[in-house]
Coordinates of C-alpha atoms in Angstrom, one line a residue:
M1 CA 106.2 -18.8 -56.4
A2 CA 104.0 -16.6 -58.6
A3 CA 104.4 -19.1 -61.5
R4 CA 103.5 -22.1 -59.4
A5 CA 100.4 -20.4 -58.1
G6 CA 99.5 -19.1 -61.6
V7 CA 99.3 -15.4 -60.5
G8 CA 101.4 -12.3 -60.7
R9 CA 104.1 -11.4 -58.1
G10 CA 102.0 -8.5 -56.9
T11 CA 99.1 -10.9 -56.0
V12 CA 101.5 -13.1 -54.1
S13 CA 102.7 -10.1 -52.1
R14 CA 99.2 -9.1 -51.3
V15 CA 98.3 -12.6 -50.0
I16 CA 101.5 -12.9 -47.9
N17 CA 100.9 -9.5 -46.4
G18 CA 97.2 -10.2 -45.6
S19 CA 95.6 -7.9 -48.0
P20 CA 91.8 -8.4 -48.3
R21 CA 91.9 -7.4 -52.0
V22 CA 92.3 -11.1 -53.1
S23 CA 89.7 -13.7 -53.9
D24 CA 89.4 -16.8 -51.8
A25 CA 90.4 -19.0 -54.7
T26 CA 93.5 -17.0 -55.5
R27 CA 94.4 -16.9 -51.8
A28 CA 94.1 -20.7 -51.6
A29 CA 96.3 -21.2 -54.7
V30 CA 99.0 -18.9 -53.3
E31 CA 98.9 -20.6 -49.8
A32 CA 99.2 -24.0 -51.5
A33 CA 102.3 -22.8 -53.4
V34 CA 103.8 -21.4 -50.2
A35 CA 103.3 -24.7 -48.4
E36 CA 104.7 -26.7 -51.3
L37 CA 107.8 -24.5 -51.8
G38 CA 108.5 -24.0 -48.1
Y39 CA 108.6 -20.2 -48.6
V40 CA 109.6 -18.0 -45.7
P41 CA 108.9 -14.3 -46.0
N42 CA 112.0 -12.1 -46.0
T43 CA 111.1 -9.8 -43.1
A44 CA 114.3 -7.9 -43.4
A45 CA 113.6 -7.0 -47.0
R46 CA 110.0 -6.1 -46.1
A47 CA 111.1 -3.9 -43.3
L48 CA 113.6 -2.1 -45.5
A49 CA 110.9 -1.5 -48.1
A50 CA 108.7 0.1 -45.4
N51 CA 111.6 2.1 -44.0
R52 CA 111.4 0.1 -40.8
T53 CA 113.8 -2.1 -38.9
D54 CA 111.2 -4.2 -37.0
A55 CA 113.4 -3.7 -33.9
I56 CA 112.8 -2.1 -30.5
A57 CA 115.5 -1.2 -28.0
L58 CA 115.1 -1.4 -24.3
V59 CA 117.7 1.0 -23.0
V60 CA 118.7 0.9 -19.3
P61 CA 120.9 3.9 -18.3
E62 CA 122.3 1.9 -15.4
P63 CA 125.3 -0.5 -14.8
E64 CA 124.6 -4.1 -15.7
T65 CA 125.2 -5.1 -12.1
R66 CA 122.2 -3.1 -10.9
F67 CA 120.0 -4.5 -13.7
F68 CA 120.6 -8.1 -12.7
S69 CA 120.4 -7.5 -9.0
E70 CA 117.1 -5.7 -8.8
P71 CA 113.8 -7.5 -9.5
Y72 CA 112.2 -4.3 -10.9
F73 CA 114.2 -4.6 -14.1
S74 CA 113.6 -8.3 -14.7
D75 CA 109.9 -7.9 -14.1
M76 CA 109.8 -5.0 -16.5
L77 CA 111.6 -7.0 -19.2
K78 CA 109.2 -9.9 -18.7
G79 CA 106.2 -7.7 -19.4
V80 CA 107.9 -6.1 -22.4
G81 CA 108.8 -9.5 -23.9
A82 CA 105.4 -10.9 -23.3
E83 CA 103.7 -8.1 -25.1
L84 CA 106.1 -8.3 -28.0
S85 CA 105.8 -12.0 -28.4
D86 CA 102.8 -11.7 -30.7
T87 CA 104.5 -9.3 -33.0
E88 CA 107.4 -9.6 -35.5
M89 CA 109.4 -7.0 -33.6
Q90 CA 112.8 -7.9 -32.2
L91 CA 113.8 -6.7 -28.7
L92 CA 117.3 -5.4 -28.1
L93 CA 118.6 -4.9 -24.5
I94 CA 121.1 -2.1 -24.3
F95 CA 122.9 -0.9 -21.2
A96 CA 124.1 2.7 -21.1
G97 CA 125.5 3.1 -17.6
S98 CA 128.9 4.6 -18.5
D99 CA 130.0 7.4 -20.7
K100 CA 131.6 5.0 -23.2
E101 CA 128.3 3.0 -23.4
R102 CA 126.3 6.2 -23.9
R103 CA 128.6 7.4 -26.8
R104 CA 128.3 4.0 -28.5
L105 CA 124.5 4.1 -28.0
A106 CA 124.3 7.6 -29.5
Q107 CA 126.1 6.4 -32.6
Y108 CA 123.9 3.3 -32.9
L109 CA 120.7 5.3 -32.6
A110 CA 121.9 8.0 -35.0
A111 CA 122.1 5.2 -37.6
H112 CA 118.3 4.6 -37.1
R113 CA 118.8 0.9 -36.5
V114 CA 115.7 0.7 -34.3
D115 CA 112.1 1.8 -34.8
G116 CA 111.6 2.9 -31.2
V117 CA 113.1 3.0 -27.8
L118 CA 111.9 2.1 -24.3
L119 CA 113.8 4.0 -21.6
V120 CA 113.8 2.4 -18.1
S121 CA 115.1 4.2 -14.9
V122 CA 115.5 7.7 -16.4
H123 CA 117.1 10.3 -14.2
A124 CA 116.1 14.0 -14.3
D125 CA 119.2 15.1 -16.1
D126 CA 119.5 12.2 -18.5
P127 CA 120.2 13.5 -22.1
L128 CA 118.9 10.4 -23.8
P129 CA 115.3 11.5 -24.2
D130 CA 116.3 14.7 -25.8
L131 CA 118.7 12.9 -28.1
L132 CA 115.9 10.6 -29.2
A133 CA 113.7 13.6 -30.0
Q134 CA 116.5 15.2 -32.0
L135 CA 116.8 12.0 -34.0
D136 CA 113.0 11.7 -34.4
I137 CA 113.0 8.3 -32.9
P138 CA 109.7 7.4 -31.0
A139 CA 110.3 6.7 -27.3
V140 CA 108.4 5.8 -24.1
I141 CA 109.8 6.1 -20.6
S142 CA 109.1 4.2 -17.4
G143 CA 108.1 7.1 -15.4
P144 CA 108.2 10.8 -16.2
R145 CA 111.4 12.9 -15.6
S146 CA 109.3 15.7 -14.0
A147 CA 105.7 16.9 -13.7
A148 CA 106.2 18.7 -17.1
E149 CA 107.1 15.5 -19.0
T150 CA 106.1 15.6 -22.7
L151 CA 107.3 12.1 -23.7
P152 CA 104.8 9.2 -23.4
S153 CA 105.4 7.5 -20.0
V154 CA 104.0 4.6 -17.9
D155 CA 104.4 4.7 -14.1
S156 CA 102.8 3.5 -10.9
D157 CA 101.2 5.9 -8.5
N158 CA 104.3 6.5 -6.5
Y159 CA 102.7 9.3 -4.4
G160 CA 99.7 7.2 -3.5
G161 CA 101.7 4.1 -2.8
A162 CA 103.9 6.0 -0.3
R163 CA 100.8 7.3 1.4
Q164 CA 99.5 3.8 1.7
A165 CA 102.7 2.6 3.4
V166 CA 102.8 5.4 5.9
E167 CA 99.1 5.3 6.7
H168 CA 99.5 1.6 7.3
L169 CA 102.3 2.2 9.8
L170 CA 100.4 4.9 11.6
S171 CA 97.4 2.6 11.9
R172 CA 99.6 0.1 13.6
G173 CA 100.4 2.6 16.3
R174 CA 103.8 3.7 15.0
R175 CA 104.6 7.3 15.7
R176 CA 108.3 7.9 14.7
V177 CA 108.2 6.7 11.1
A178 CA 111.5 7.1 9.2
H179 CA 112.0 7.2 5.5
I180 CA 114.9 5.9 3.4
T181 CA 114.5 7.6 0.0
G182 CA 115.4 6.4 -3.5
R183 CA 117.7 8.4 -5.7
L184 CA 116.2 11.9 -5.6
D185 CA 117.2 12.7 -9.2
V186 CA 114.5 10.2 -10.1
Y187 CA 111.0 11.7 -10.2
G188 CA 109.3 8.6 -8.9
A189 CA 111.5 8.7 -5.8
Q190 CA 110.7 12.4 -5.3
R191 CA 107.0 11.5 -5.4
R192 CA 107.4 8.7 -2.8
T193 CA 109.0 11.1 -0.5
E194 CA 106.2 13.7 -1.0
G195 CA 103.7 11.0 -0.3
Y196 CA 105.5 10.1 3.0
R197 CA 105.5 13.8 4.1
D198 CA 101.9 14.4 3.2
A199 CA 100.6 11.2 4.9
L200 CA 102.3 12.3 8.2
S201 CA 101.1 15.9 7.9
D202 CA 97.5 14.9 7.1
A203 CA 97.5 12.6 10.1
G204 CA 98.6 15.5 12.4
H205 CA 102.2 14.5 12.7
E206 CA 105.1 16.9 12.3
V207 CA 107.6 15.9 9.6
D208 CA 110.9 15.4 11.4
E209 CA 113.7 15.9 8.9
A210 CA 116.0 13.8 11.1
L211 CA 113.9 10.8 10.2
I212 CA 114.6 11.2 6.5
E213 CA 117.8 9.7 5.0
P214 CA 118.8 9.6 1.3
G215 CA 119.2 6.2 -0.3
D216 CA 119.8 5.0 -3.8
F217 CA 117.5 2.0 -4.3
T218 CA 120.4 -0.4 -3.5
E219 CA 120.8 -2.9 -0.6
E220 CA 124.1 -1.3 0.4
G221 CA 122.5 2.2 0.4
G222 CA 119.6 0.9 2.5
S223 CA 122.1 -0.5 5.1
R224 CA 124.1 2.7 5.2
A225 CA 121.0 4.9 5.5
M226 CA 119.5 2.7 8.3
A227 CA 122.7 2.9 10.3
A228 CA 122.7 6.7 10.0
L229 CA 119.1 6.9 11.1
L230 CA 119.6 4.7 14.1
E231 CA 122.6 6.9 15.2
R232 CA 120.6 10.1 14.7
R233 CA 117.2 8.9 16.0
P234 CA 117.6 5.7 18.0
D235 CA 113.9 6.0 19.2
L236 CA 112.5 5.5 15.7
D237 CA 109.8 2.7 15.6
A238 CA 109.1 2.3 11.9
V239 CA 110.8 2.6 8.5
F240 CA 109.3 3.1 5.0
A241 CA 112.0 2.2 2.5
A242 CA 111.7 3.3 -1.1
S243 CA 112.3 -0.2 -2.5
D244 CA 112.3 -3.8 -1.3
V245 CA 116.0 -4.0 -2.1
T246 CA 116.6 -1.0 0.1
A247 CA 114.4 -2.5 2.8
A248 CA 116.6 -5.7 2.7
G249 CA 119.6 -3.5 3.5
A250 CA 117.7 -1.7 6.3
R251 CA 116.7 -5.1 7.8
Q252 CA 120.4 -6.1 8.0
A253 CA 121.4 -2.9 9.8
L254 CA 118.5 -3.2 12.2
R255 CA 119.5 -6.8 13.1
E256 CA 123.1 -5.8 13.6
A257 CA 121.9 -3.1 16.0
G258 CA 119.8 -5.7 17.9
R259 CA 116.5 -4.3 16.8
R260 CA 113.7 -6.8 16.3
I261 CA 111.3 -6.6 13.3
P262 CA 108.5 -5.8 13.9
D263 CA 108.5 -5.7 17.7
D264 CA 111.0 -2.8 17.9
V265 CA 110.9 -1.4 14.4
A266 CA 108.2 -2.0 11.7
L267 CA 109.5 -2.2 8.2
V268 CA 107.7 -1.5 4.8
G269 CA 109.2 -1.7 1.3
Y270 CA 108.1 -0.8 -2.2
D271 CA 107.7 -3.0 -5.3
D272 CA 106.3 -6.2 -3.7
S273 CA 109.1 -8.2 -5.4
A274 CA 110.2 -11.8 -4.7
I275 CA 112.6 -10.3 -2.2
A276 CA 109.6 -9.1 -0.1
R277 CA 108.0 -12.6 0.0
H278 CA 111.3 -14.4 0.9
M279 CA 112.6 -12.1 3.6
E280 CA 112.4 -13.1 7.2
P281 CA 110.0 -11.9 8.4
P282 CA 108.2 -11.5 5.1
L283 CA 108.1 -7.8 4.1
T284 CA 105.1 -5.6 3.9
S285 CA 105.4 -3.9 0.6
V286 CA 103.6 -1.6 -1.8
R287 CA 102.8 -3.6 -5.0
Q288 CA 103.3 -1.8 -8.3
P289 CA 102.3 -3.8 -11.4
I290 CA 105.7 -3.8 -13.0
E291 CA 104.9 -6.4 -15.7
V292 CA 101.8 -4.6 -16.7
M293 CA 103.8 -1.4 -16.9
G294 CA 106.1 -3.1 -19.4
R295 CA 103.1 -4.2 -21.5
R296 CA 101.6 -0.8 -21.5
M297 CA 105.0 0.8 -22.5
I298 CA 105.1 -1.5 -25.6
D299 CA 101.4 -0.6 -26.4
L300 CA 102.3 3.1 -26.3
L301 CA 105.5 2.7 -28.3
L302 CA 103.9 0.7 -31.1
T303 CA 101.3 3.4 -31.4
E304 CA 104.0 6.0 -31.7
V305 CA 105.9 3.9 -34.2
A306 CA 102.8 3.5 -36.4
D307 CA 102.2 7.3 -36.4
R308 CA 104.2 8.4 -39.4
R309 CA 104.1 12.1 -38.5
P310 CA 107.4 13.7 -37.4
L311 CA 107.6 13.8 -33.6
A312 CA 107.8 17.6 -33.5
S313 CA 104.4 17.8 -35.3
R314 CA 102.5 15.7 -32.7
G315 CA 102.3 18.5 -30.2
L316 CA 101.9 17.8 -26.5
D317 CA 99.1 15.2 -26.7
R318 CA 101.4 12.5 -25.4
R319 CA 99.9 9.9 -23.1
Q320 CA 100.9 9.7 -19.4
V321 CA 99.7 6.4 -17.9
V322 CA 99.7 6.0 -14.1
L323 CA 98.7 2.6 -12.7
A324 CA 97.3 2.0 -9.3
T325 CA 99.4 0.5 -6.4
E326 CA 98.3 -1.8 -3.6
L327 CA 99.7 -2.3 -0.1
V328 CA 100.4 -6.0 0.7
P329 CA 100.6 -6.4 4.5
R330 CA 103.0 -9.1 5.9
S331 CA 104.7 -9.9 9.2
S332 CA 107.3 -7.1 9.1
S333 CA 104.8 -4.5 10.2

C-alpha cells in the first residue's frame, strides 16, 4: 500500500484515520492506492492498538421472555441501534435474568471485552452497576436506581407522567381511581406511584390504600391485580396501570367481570406502545419517548468511553437526563 502510493506507512495510517496533517496531493495518492488494492482497514487491530474493543453491550437483567413480550425493550433497542449505526461500534445484546447468566456475564465483563455497557430495567438491589464500577467499565442505565444515583442515566418523567394520567381521569369525573403499580423495586415504578398519590391529594381526594394493588409490569400481573381490586373495591370507576402491558391484563379482568370500558371503568396505561393503539377500545396512555431514550443513552455512553480518566476520578458530575412525557387520550377513558 505505502509503496504503491509512494509514501511511508505512517503517512498511509494518517490518511486512513482521517488526520488533517496530510497534504491534499498525498491524500489523493493514498486514496487511489486504497481503491486500486481494495484495502479494508483492520478495525480489530486498530481497536487493539487503542486499547479498545469497539463493542457496546446492552445488558437486560430480565428473562428473554419478558424482553420479547414487552414493546418497551424493542423500542429501546431500536433507538440504541439507530444511534450506533453511524459509528463503528458493534452492539451485543446480553440477557442476565438468571444466576447462571449473571455469573457468565461477570466473567465476560471481567475480561474487558466491551468498551461500555447499557443497563436496561435495573432493580434497586441489582449488583451489576457496582460490578461495572469495580471493573472500571463505563455504564449508563435506563432510569436511576434511586434518588441518589451516581451513574449516568436516561429516564422519562415517571412522576409527571403519572400525575398527567390521574389528573386526566379526575377531569373526566372519575372519583374512585385505582392504581396497579409496576415492580416497586424499580425506582421508576415508585415514582409513578408517588405521582398517582400526589395528584389525588392535590385535587383534594384522600388516597385510599385499598385502591392500590402491586403489579409487575406484566399482562398476567395486571389481570391478577385487577381481579383483586374488583373484589376489594367493586365501586371503583377508573384504573391507572403502570404500563400498557399491565393495562391489557386489567382490561381482560374487567371484561370477565362484566365491566364496560370506559362506561363503567375508565382505563389509562403508560408507555403509549403499539399495544395501546391496537387495544379495543384504544387505550389512553402516557407516552414516554423510548427510542429517544435509547439514543440519549448511547450519546452519554460514548462520551463516557471517550473520557480516558478512571471512573473513580470523575467525581459525581454524572449526567441524569429526564425526558418529558405526554398524555395521549383515546377511547378507554
